[in-house]
XYZ file of C-alpha atoms in Angstrom:
372
model
C 0.381 -7.777 -30.986
C 1.101 -7.459 -27.299
C 0.722 -10.264 -24.800
C -2.438 -8.806 -23.311
C -4.188 -9.231 -26.676
C -3.290 -12.807 -27.449
C -3.209 -14.845 -24.253
C -6.086 -17.152 -23.346
C -5.727 -19.314 -20.249
C -7.977 -20.803 -17.601
C -11.115 -19.428 -19.246
C -9.871 -15.816 -19.071
C -9.371 -14.096 -22.423
C -7.328 -10.984 -23.097
C -8.035 -11.070 -26.826
C -9.672 -8.167 -28.617
C -12.691 -8.870 -30.773
C -12.340 -8.361 -34.543
C -14.388 -5.169 -34.227
C -12.150 -3.836 -31.477
C -9.035 -4.596 -33.517
C -10.505 -2.771 -36.517
C -11.382 0.252 -34.386
C -7.908 0.377 -32.900
C -6.319 -0.001 -36.331
C -8.411 2.926 -37.607
C -7.266 5.102 -34.707
C -3.641 4.051 -35.180
C -3.712 4.835 -38.897
C -5.231 8.241 -38.187
C -2.555 8.940 -35.581
C 0.246 7.878 -37.941
C -0.940 9.673 -41.079
C -2.726 12.740 -39.729
C -1.597 13.511 -36.162
C 2.121 12.763 -36.063
C 3.086 14.905 -39.071
C 1.581 17.971 -37.369
C 2.361 17.204 -33.724
C 5.606 19.194 -33.387
C 4.282 22.265 -35.216
C 1.017 22.363 -33.289
C 2.913 21.899 -30.020
C 5.306 24.747 -30.779
C 2.577 27.235 -31.718
C -0.168 25.980 -29.371
C -2.365 25.437 -32.408
C -5.903 24.278 -31.757
C -6.189 21.254 -34.089
C -9.556 22.151 -35.616
C -8.670 20.394 -38.878
C -7.832 17.138 -37.091
C -10.915 17.374 -34.884
C -13.001 17.621 -38.049
C -11.274 14.622 -39.646
C -11.605 12.541 -36.475
C -15.289 13.419 -36.373
C -15.725 12.290 -39.985
C -14.052 8.958 -39.207
C -16.221 8.315 -36.159
C -13.371 8.610 -33.643
C -15.215 11.230 -31.577
C -18.293 10.943 -29.365
C -18.127 7.143 -29.457
C -19.993 6.758 -26.154
C -23.040 8.834 -27.042
C -26.105 6.603 -26.650
C -27.887 4.999 -29.546
C -31.205 6.616 -28.673
C -29.792 10.012 -29.719
C -28.070 8.582 -32.786
C -24.702 7.810 -31.231
C -22.608 4.634 -31.504
C -23.173 3.749 -27.835
C -19.760 2.092 -27.522
C -18.536 0.944 -24.078
C -15.702 2.627 -22.236
C -13.254 -0.091 -23.296
C -13.492 0.921 -26.950
C -12.947 4.565 -26.079
C -9.842 3.568 -24.141
C -8.444 1.753 -27.195
C -8.968 4.856 -29.333
C -7.449 7.141 -26.711
C -4.237 5.146 -26.453
C -3.658 5.183 -30.185
C -4.432 8.876 -30.632
C -2.154 9.753 -27.695
C 0.585 7.649 -29.245
C 0.389 10.172 -32.082
C 0.195 13.267 -29.851
C -1.534 13.455 -26.499
C -2.293 17.157 -26.854
C -4.130 16.667 -30.128
C -5.719 13.491 -28.753
C -7.179 15.331 -25.764
C -8.711 17.937 -28.072
C -10.493 15.087 -29.859
C -11.565 12.865 -26.969
C -12.406 15.567 -24.398
C -16.007 15.605 -25.627
C -16.398 12.408 -23.627
C -15.667 14.378 -20.464
C -17.896 17.272 -21.474
C -20.850 15.161 -22.563
C -20.700 12.563 -19.783
C -22.699 14.620 -17.232
C -25.534 14.955 -19.747
C -25.404 11.220 -20.495
C -25.346 10.403 -16.777
C -27.880 12.848 -15.370
C -29.701 14.467 -18.269
C -33.388 13.978 -18.872
C -34.538 12.582 -22.212
C -35.287 16.130 -23.345
C -31.851 17.394 -22.290
C -30.084 14.532 -24.045
C -31.998 15.193 -27.257
C -31.218 18.908 -27.057
C -27.493 18.828 -26.296
C -26.068 15.545 -27.600
C -27.190 15.165 -31.269
C -25.407 18.380 -32.385
C -22.130 16.746 -31.304
C -22.833 13.989 -33.832
C -23.976 16.268 -36.644
C -20.793 18.371 -36.738
C -17.398 18.594 -34.998
C -18.895 20.592 -32.128
C -16.920 20.668 -28.875
C -18.142 20.771 -25.286
C -16.307 21.060 -21.987
C -16.435 20.079 -18.317
C -16.050 23.015 -15.914
C -15.407 21.859 -12.357
C -11.983 23.285 -11.420
C -11.524 26.852 -10.208
C -8.528 29.036 -9.332
C -8.808 27.955 -5.675
C -10.650 24.652 -6.008
C -9.703 21.527 -7.896
C -10.457 18.163 -6.341
C -11.712 19.949 -3.185
C -15.180 20.557 -4.561
C -16.421 22.013 -1.264
C -14.295 25.102 -1.972
C -16.028 25.916 -5.262
C -16.970 29.586 -5.231
C -19.041 29.787 -8.402
C -22.639 30.298 -7.358
C -25.985 29.790 -9.070
C -28.887 31.804 -7.699
C -32.433 30.695 -8.517
C -34.668 33.456 -9.842
C -38.012 32.079 -10.928
C -37.511 29.793 -13.912
C -33.878 30.813 -14.322
C -30.516 30.668 -12.571
C -27.926 33.433 -12.497
C -24.333 32.184 -12.389
C -21.280 34.080 -11.163
C -17.737 32.817 -10.729
C -14.547 31.682 -12.456
C -13.355 28.380 -13.874
C -9.743 27.309 -14.421
C -7.921 24.570 -16.395
C -10.926 23.868 -18.610
C -10.104 21.749 -21.663
C -11.411 23.087 -24.999
C -13.247 25.936 -23.245
C -12.085 28.477 -25.806
C -13.596 26.458 -28.658
C -16.589 24.807 -26.972
C -20.214 25.398 -27.899
C -21.318 24.641 -24.358
C -19.926 23.610 -21.020
C -21.266 21.749 -18.021
C -20.615 24.201 -15.183
C -20.634 23.133 -11.548
C -21.826 25.825 -9.184
C -23.077 26.053 -5.629
C -26.794 26.500 -5.128
C -26.354 26.322 -1.333
C -22.936 27.354 0.038
C -23.872 26.176 3.552
C -23.925 22.536 2.391
C -20.380 22.411 0.971
C -20.019 19.806 -1.772
C -23.595 18.650 -1.101
C -24.793 22.050 -2.266
C -23.304 21.763 -5.775
C -25.465 21.623 -8.880
C -24.633 21.138 -12.571
C -25.771 23.354 -15.457
C -25.376 23.268 -19.216
C -24.124 26.736 -20.144
C -23.784 27.900 -23.777
C -20.347 29.450 -24.123
C -21.762 32.269 -26.238
C -24.211 33.272 -23.489
C -24.049 36.885 -22.371
C -21.637 37.187 -19.440
C -19.394 34.234 -20.369
C -15.869 35.380 -21.213
C -12.588 33.571 -21.799
C -10.137 35.185 -19.394
C -7.000 33.583 -20.818
C -5.640 30.629 -22.748
C -3.099 28.959 -20.493
C 0.463 28.641 -21.809
C 1.285 25.074 -20.752
C 4.551 23.161 -20.550
C 3.156 20.155 -22.411
C 0.086 18.992 -24.337
C 0.164 22.430 -25.895
C -2.072 21.543 -28.847
C -4.976 21.279 -26.437
C -6.685 24.513 -25.507
C -6.808 24.829 -21.737
C -8.477 28.041 -20.619
C -9.831 30.047 -17.723
C -13.254 31.608 -18.134
C -15.517 33.858 -16.112
C -19.264 33.903 -15.571
C -20.691 37.340 -14.832
C -24.455 37.343 -14.228
C -24.906 34.536 -16.746
C -28.592 33.639 -17.017
C -29.572 30.068 -17.923
C -33.016 28.458 -17.864
C -33.794 26.139 -14.971
C -34.295 23.517 -17.697
C -30.491 23.555 -18.154
C -29.893 22.133 -14.668
C -28.860 18.471 -14.739
C -30.615 16.441 -12.073
C -31.820 18.090 -8.900
C -30.211 20.847 -6.872
C -27.414 19.285 -4.854
C -26.720 16.491 -7.362
C -23.658 18.238 -8.792
C -20.993 16.508 -6.741
C -22.430 13.071 -7.487
C -22.616 13.883 -11.207
C -19.027 15.137 -11.226
C -17.696 12.041 -9.457
C -19.610 9.671 -11.750
C -18.207 11.555 -14.735
C -14.644 11.252 -13.474
C -15.162 7.550 -12.765
C -16.256 7.046 -16.366
C -13.320 8.948 -17.877
C -10.497 7.730 -15.615
C -9.520 4.683 -17.745
C -9.332 6.957 -20.779
C -6.831 9.174 -18.998
C -4.761 6.135 -18.089
C -4.883 4.962 -21.704
C -3.579 8.328 -22.886
C -0.588 7.962 -20.601
C 0.047 4.467 -21.950
C -0.035 5.857 -25.484
C 2.600 8.478 -24.701
C 4.796 5.853 -23.031
C 4.391 3.518 -26.006
C 5.504 6.246 -28.411
C 8.579 6.984 -26.290
C 9.459 3.290 -26.109
C 9.179 2.784 -29.879
C 11.332 5.827 -30.596
C 13.938 4.634 -28.086
C 14.153 1.189 -29.667
C 14.533 2.677 -33.133
C 17.200 5.142 -32.044
C 19.129 2.558 -30.005
C 19.422 0.357 -33.085
C 20.748 3.220 -35.218
C 23.043 5.073 -32.827
C 26.534 3.564 -32.784
C 29.165 3.983 -30.084
C 32.310 1.926 -29.608
C 31.567 0.220 -32.960
C 28.189 -1.238 -31.929
C 24.623 0.070 -31.755
C 23.891 1.419 -28.282
C 21.126 -1.185 -28.014
C 23.928 -3.681 -27.481
C 25.173 -1.841 -24.386
C 23.736 -3.374 -21.246
C 22.863 -0.044 -19.627
C 20.666 0.969 -22.543
C 19.305 -2.544 -23.022
C 18.106 -2.676 -19.413
C 16.387 0.709 -19.732
C 14.467 -0.433 -22.801
C 13.532 -3.761 -21.226
C 12.135 -1.935 -18.196
C 10.145 0.378 -20.481
C 8.507 -2.548 -22.257
C 7.667 -4.331 -19.004
C 6.163 -1.306 -17.293
C 4.125 -0.255 -20.329
C 2.670 -3.739 -20.594
C 1.743 -3.690 -16.909
C 0.140 -0.238 -17.226
C -1.820 -1.285 -20.288
C -3.106 -4.441 -18.633
C -4.237 -2.535 -15.539
C -5.952 0.042 -17.742
C -7.751 -2.649 -19.735
C -8.915 -4.269 -16.506
C -10.198 -0.964 -15.140
C -12.136 -0.209 -18.335
C -13.618 -3.712 -18.390
C -14.676 -3.441 -14.741
C -16.324 -0.097 -15.414
C -18.260 -1.495 -18.368
C -19.198 -4.603 -16.355
C -20.800 -2.629 -13.543
C -18.323 -3.248 -10.728
C -19.235 0.068 -9.073
C -16.908 1.215 -6.313
C -14.408 -1.530 -7.135
C -14.190 -0.189 -10.694
C -13.533 3.272 -9.244
C -10.678 1.856 -7.175
C -9.084 -0.004 -10.063
C -9.514 2.981 -12.378
C -7.604 5.021 -9.812
C -4.901 2.354 -9.717
C -4.669 2.462 -13.502
C -4.545 6.252 -13.707
C -1.834 6.549 -11.061
C 0.330 3.719 -12.351
C 0.014 4.698 -16.018
C 0.821 8.346 -15.296
C 3.959 7.411 -13.360
C 4.933 4.919 -16.057
C 4.595 7.555 -18.767
C 6.779 9.970 -16.815
C 9.454 7.356 -16.140
C 9.480 5.944 -19.668
C 9.666 9.353 -21.352
C 12.433 10.466 -19.000
C 14.375 7.301 -19.795
C 13.745 7.879 -23.501
C 15.436 11.262 -23.241
C 18.321 9.451 -21.534
C 18.561 6.899 -24.355
C 18.785 9.725 -26.885
C 21.529 11.377 -24.828
C 22.182 15.027 -25.675
C 19.889 14.792 -28.681
C 17.007 13.886 -26.399
C 17.154 17.380 -24.912
C 16.786 19.078 -28.296
C 13.398 19.975 -29.754
C 14.440 18.636 -33.150
C 13.997 15.170 -31.654
C 10.547 14.051 -30.463
C 11.224 12.636 -27.015
C 11.555 15.938 -25.136
C 7.983 16.747 -26.182
C 6.784 13.369 -24.923
C 8.458 14.029 -21.577
C 6.677 17.390 -21.288
C 3.371 15.844 -22.321
C 3.702 13.010 -19.802
C 3.923 15.333 -16.806
C 0.322 16.454 -17.173
C -0.938 12.921 -16.532
C 0.732 12.946 -13.120
């Protein structure tokens, strides 16, 4: 147990409930027994982990935030964060393939009508169906005002045209929430959100992106050419798209931070194990002050990142609004930088072996970069 789980002082508790500990233990066991044995192979070949997605679905480690009124568990964000850290400790690429449904489904949970929720969310519970979140474009990421994908209203339908880039699970998703402009003159205030079936006529995967890290997650670019969707597929009103996107990112930010913590934790554990086994000058390298200091810094910074991430998730669940957004941003930034630093130092602890693919830390270093 870490300090953030056990300390109780001044009426403030950092202890997990028995249910939360059981959920985290389930995710950790799955990561140890199912994810880690396949992580290196799936990374090397960019294998979409369909088998592990199916097993995670069977265990209830997917779609944990879907509301109870559609048959979901309705768990808070904090529980999802606990799962995300453990799965990412196994392999962050595989973990993202599993937990990305939270990002894809969140706009429907946030802005969908009762009818839309009942149409699109239950199938995610019935089978290991994937969905995606399509905001980014070749020339527009966080600058939503530059989005060029357009949706033109024609009677009871919209016709969508444009391109999306860096979309997680797009190549394997049943549907995607696509953000498109319904009024280019209004910039980001003219964005709207639509549920688009990925098998709709005019939707085409342009390419699967060959990434440096987190290679077991499909990240793709796709095009929309005269894609027709019913007006009933629009989430909220015209012009609500930017608000829906920002609320979605607020909800998922602690989960991203938790993934970074999981990668850092894996690198730390491997470094400790190796430092105890590797002998130079007749003693394990863990006894050398230079290595000892590196490992001590890893442990301290991981603990700080985890605590900030837990706080951000708790604030989000407790309804702290804009303050939760701020602290989630703190957590995401600090955890991402911590993961990059810790994995880089892990490669250093392993010395020349750390640079070789036969050893696991070079993969963790590549995976960590994506969080930044």
